[in-house]
Amino acid sequence: QVQLVESGGGSVQAGGSLRLSCAASGSTRSINTMGWYRQAPGKQRDFVARISTGGSTNYADSVKGRFTISRDNAKNTVYLQMNSLKPEDTAVYYCHAVRWGSDAWGQGTQVTVSS
């Protein structure tokens, strides 16, 4: 199994920046895609960004140009640099990984953006 631990959440004013990190441990061999999802209160969990082992990235339209996902395969860690944060970015952010077609999720980290 893969365990994912997020860090880096917090509170920031609109226009500010935060960097999330997610470290994978356990059965990390053959982890394929890693990424981030978020869930605001009362809403479904939504896709934010993903990155393949080779570095190909995808972003939700709502974060394009503001968020950057990156990955250190040697450290089994994925990062999410979030700039120009908006109040609507407030949510619990979850790390996600896919290994042999199975999903793994982190416990989530809270990001709060005040206006």
PDB file of C-alpha atoms in Angstrom:
ATOM      1  CA  GLN A   1       0.000   0.000   0.000  1.00  0.00           C
ATOM      2  CA  VAL A   2       0.930   3.621  -0.507  1.00  0.00           C
ATOM      3  CA  GLN A   3       0.686   6.158   2.300  1.00  0.00           C
ATOM      4  CA  LEU A   4       0.463   9.844   1.467  1.00  0.00           C
ATOM      5  CA  VAL A   5       1.142  12.661   3.913  1.00  0.00           C
ATOM      6  CA  GLU A   6       0.404  16.268   2.986  1.00  0.00           C
ATOM      7  CA  SER A   7       1.905  19.380   4.522  1.00  0.00           C
ATOM      8  CA  GLY A   8       2.026  23.100   3.854  1.00  0.00           C
ATOM      9  CA  GLY A   9      -1.577  24.158   4.256  1.00  0.00           C
ATOM     10  CA  GLY A  10      -2.572  27.213   6.218  1.00  0.00           C
ATOM     11  CA  SER A  11      -4.288  30.573   6.122  1.00  0.00           C
ATOM     12  CA  VAL A  12      -3.364  33.362   3.741  1.00  0.00           C
ATOM     13  CA  GLN A  13      -4.875  36.550   2.417  1.00  0.00           C
ATOM     14  CA  ALA A  14      -6.159  36.820  -1.134  1.00  0.00           C
ATOM     15  CA  GLY A  15      -3.307  37.292  -3.559  1.00  0.00           C
ATOM     16  CA  GLY A  16      -0.913  35.346  -1.386  1.00  0.00           C
ATOM     17  CA  SER A  17       0.900  32.078  -1.992  1.00  0.00           C
ATOM     18  CA  LEU A  18       1.225  28.665  -0.402  1.00  0.00           C
ATOM     19  CA  ARG A  19       3.165  25.555  -1.296  1.00  0.00           C
ATOM     20  CA  LEU A  20       1.756  22.137  -0.534  1.00  0.00           C
ATOM     21  CA  SER A  21       3.886  19.017  -0.325  1.00  0.00           C
ATOM     22  CA  CYS A  22       2.886  15.363  -0.374  1.00  0.00           C
ATOM     23  CA  ALA A  23       5.303  12.601   0.516  1.00  0.00           C
ATOM     24  CA  ALA A  24       4.564   9.027  -0.476  1.00  0.00           C
ATOM     25  CA  SER A  25       5.807   6.055   1.510  1.00  0.00           C
ATOM     26  CA  GLY A  26       5.235   2.327   1.609  1.00  0.00           C
ATOM     27  CA  SER A  27       4.899   0.572  -1.723  1.00  0.00           C
ATOM     28  CA  THR A  28       6.065   3.502  -3.832  1.00  0.00           C
ATOM     29  CA  ARG A  29       7.480   1.486  -6.701  1.00  0.00           C
ATOM     30  CA  SER A  30       5.393   1.850  -9.828  1.00  0.00           C
ATOM     31  CA  ILE A  31       3.465   4.894  -8.604  1.00  0.00           C
ATOM     32  CA  ASN A  32       2.200   6.464 -11.800  1.00  0.00           C
ATOM     33  CA  THR A  33       0.189   9.653 -11.645  1.00  0.00           C
ATOM     34  CA  MET A  34       0.266  11.892  -8.598  1.00  0.00           C
ATOM     35  CA  GLY A  35      -1.911  14.890  -8.081  1.00  0.00           C
ATOM     36  CA  TRP A  36      -4.143  17.095  -6.000  1.00  0.00           C
ATOM     37  CA  TYR A  37      -7.865  17.370  -5.444  1.00  0.00           C
ATOM     38  CA  ARG A  38      -9.797  19.747  -3.205  1.00  0.00           C
ATOM     39  CA  GLN A  39     -13.081  19.772  -1.378  1.00  0.00           C
ATOM     40  CA  ALA A  40     -14.835  22.887  -0.153  1.00  0.00           C
ATOM     41  CA  PRO A  41     -17.472  22.667   2.599  1.00  0.00           C
ATOM     42  CA  GLY A  42     -20.699  21.191   1.270  1.00  0.00           C
ATOM     43  CA  LYS A  43     -19.221  20.462  -2.150  1.00  0.00           C
ATOM     44  CA  GLN A  44     -17.839  17.439  -3.950  1.00  0.00           C
ATOM     45  CA  ARG A  45     -14.148  16.695  -4.222  1.00  0.00           C
ATOM     46  CA  ASP A  46     -12.786  18.280  -7.394  1.00  0.00           C
ATOM     47  CA  PHE A  47      -9.685  17.718  -9.486  1.00  0.00           C
ATOM     48  CA  VAL A  48      -6.999  20.400  -9.216  1.00  0.00           C
ATOM     49  CA  ALA A  49      -3.847  19.136 -10.940  1.00  0.00           C
ATOM     50  CA  ARG A  50      -1.968  15.961 -11.824  1.00  0.00           C
ATOM     51  CA  ILE A  51       1.491  15.026 -13.006  1.00  0.00           C
ATOM     52  CA  SER A  52       2.735  11.832 -14.595  1.00  0.00           C
ATOM     53  CA  THR A  53       5.992  10.071 -13.853  1.00  0.00           C
ATOM     54  CA  GLY A  54       7.408  11.648 -16.988  1.00  0.00           C
ATOM     55  CA  GLY A  55       6.339  15.143 -15.980  1.00  0.00           C
ATOM     56  CA  SER A  56       3.229  15.679 -18.103  1.00  0.00           C
ATOM     57  CA  THR A  57       0.772  17.924 -16.294  1.00  0.00           C
ATOM     58  CA  ASN A  58      -2.938  18.709 -16.340  1.00  0.00           C
ATOM     59  CA  TYR A  59      -4.765  21.469 -14.493  1.00  0.00           C
ATOM     60  CA  ALA A  60      -8.329  22.410 -13.722  1.00  0.00           C
ATOM     61  CA  ASP A  61      -9.342  25.510 -15.651  1.00  0.00           C
ATOM     62  CA  SER A  62      -9.936  27.368 -12.397  1.00  0.00           C
ATOM     63  CA  VAL A  63      -6.274  27.149 -11.380  1.00  0.00           C
ATOM     64  CA  LYS A  64      -4.441  27.370 -14.716  1.00  0.00           C
ATOM     65  CA  GLY A  65      -1.823  30.082 -14.672  1.00  0.00           C
ATOM     66  CA  ARG A  66      -1.889  30.326 -10.875  1.00  0.00           C
ATOM     67  CA  PHE A  67      -0.974  26.834  -9.621  1.00  0.00           C
ATOM     68  CA  THR A  68       2.043  24.759 -10.598  1.00  0.00           C
ATOM     69  CA  ILE A  69       2.441  21.066  -9.866  1.00  0.00           C
ATOM     70  CA  SER A  70       5.863  19.454  -9.745  1.00  0.00           C
ATOM     71  CA  ARG A  71       7.325  16.171  -8.685  1.00  0.00           C
ATOM     72  CA  ASP A  72      10.551  14.730  -7.286  1.00  0.00           C
ATOM     73  CA  ASN A  73      10.494  11.056  -8.237  1.00  0.00           C
ATOM     74  CA  ALA A  74      13.615  10.298  -6.202  1.00  0.00           C
ATOM     75  CA  LYS A  75      11.871  11.589  -3.067  1.00  0.00           C
ATOM     76  CA  ASN A  76       8.422  10.257  -4.030  1.00  0.00           C
ATOM     77  CA  THR A  77       7.100  13.732  -3.360  1.00  0.00           C
ATOM     78  CA  VAL A  78       4.700  15.945  -5.270  1.00  0.00           C
ATOM     79  CA  TYR A  79       4.323  19.681  -4.771  1.00  0.00           C
ATOM     80  CA  LEU A  80       1.643  22.244  -5.519  1.00  0.00           C
ATOM     81  CA  GLN A  81       2.757  25.854  -5.720  1.00  0.00           C
ATOM     82  CA  MET A  82      -0.304  28.059  -5.368  1.00  0.00           C
ATOM     83  CA  ASN A  83      -0.003  31.730  -6.301  1.00  0.00           C
ATOM     84  CA  SER A  84      -2.545  34.535  -6.576  1.00  0.00           C
ATOM     85  CA  LEU A  85      -4.821  32.695  -4.208  1.00  0.00           C
ATOM     86  CA  LYS A  86      -8.504  33.589  -4.134  1.00  0.00           C
ATOM     87  CA  PRO A  87     -11.144  33.058  -1.437  1.00  0.00           C
ATOM     88  CA  GLU A  88     -12.754  30.446  -3.678  1.00  0.00           C
ATOM     89  CA  ASP A  89      -9.584  28.367  -3.391  1.00  0.00           C
ATOM     90  CA  THR A  90     -10.487  27.716   0.244  1.00  0.00           C
ATOM     91  CA  ALA A  91     -10.835  23.955   0.698  1.00  0.00           C
ATOM     92  CA  VAL A  92      -9.266  20.834   2.094  1.00  0.00           C
ATOM     93  CA  TYR A  93      -6.603  19.760  -0.370  1.00  0.00           C
ATOM     94  CA  TYR A  94      -6.015  16.038  -0.846  1.00  0.00           C
ATOM     95  CA  CYS A  95      -3.007  14.354  -2.353  1.00  0.00           C
ATOM     96  CA  HIS A  96      -3.756  11.500  -4.755  1.00  0.00           C
ATOM     97  CA  ALA A  97      -1.629   8.765  -6.277  1.00  0.00           C
ATOM     98  CA  VAL A  98      -2.303   5.935  -8.681  1.00  0.00           C
ATOM     99  CA  ARG A  99      -0.385   2.686  -8.518  1.00  0.00           C
ATOM    100  CA  TRP A 100      -1.294  -0.311 -10.642  1.00  0.00           C
ATOM    101  CA  GLY A 101      -4.740   1.168 -11.176  1.00  0.00           C
ATOM    102  CA  SER A 102      -5.441   1.605  -7.459  1.00  0.00           C
ATOM    103  CA  ASP A 103      -6.020   4.951  -5.807  1.00  0.00           C
ATOM    104  CA  ALA A 104      -4.365   6.249  -2.669  1.00  0.00           C
ATOM    105  CA  TRP A 105      -5.394   9.399  -0.798  1.00  0.00           C
ATOM    106  CA  GLY A 106      -3.805  11.540   1.835  1.00  0.00           C
ATOM    107  CA  GLN A 107      -5.628  12.781   4.907  1.00  0.00           C
ATOM    108  CA  GLY A 108      -5.967  16.309   3.545  1.00  0.00           C
ATOM    109  CA  THR A 109      -4.614  19.696   4.483  1.00  0.00           C
ATOM    110  CA  GLN A 110      -6.712  22.829   4.995  1.00  0.00           C
ATOM    111  CA  VAL A 111      -6.130  25.908   2.863  1.00  0.00           C
ATOM    112  CA  THR A 112      -8.032  29.039   3.871  1.00  0.00           C
ATOM    113  CA  VAL A 113      -7.893  32.224   1.802  1.00  0.00           C
ATOM    114  CA  SER A 114      -9.404  35.362   3.306  1.00  0.00           C
ATOM    115  CA  SER A 115     -10.532  38.387   1.344  1.00  0.00           C
TER     116      SER A 115
END
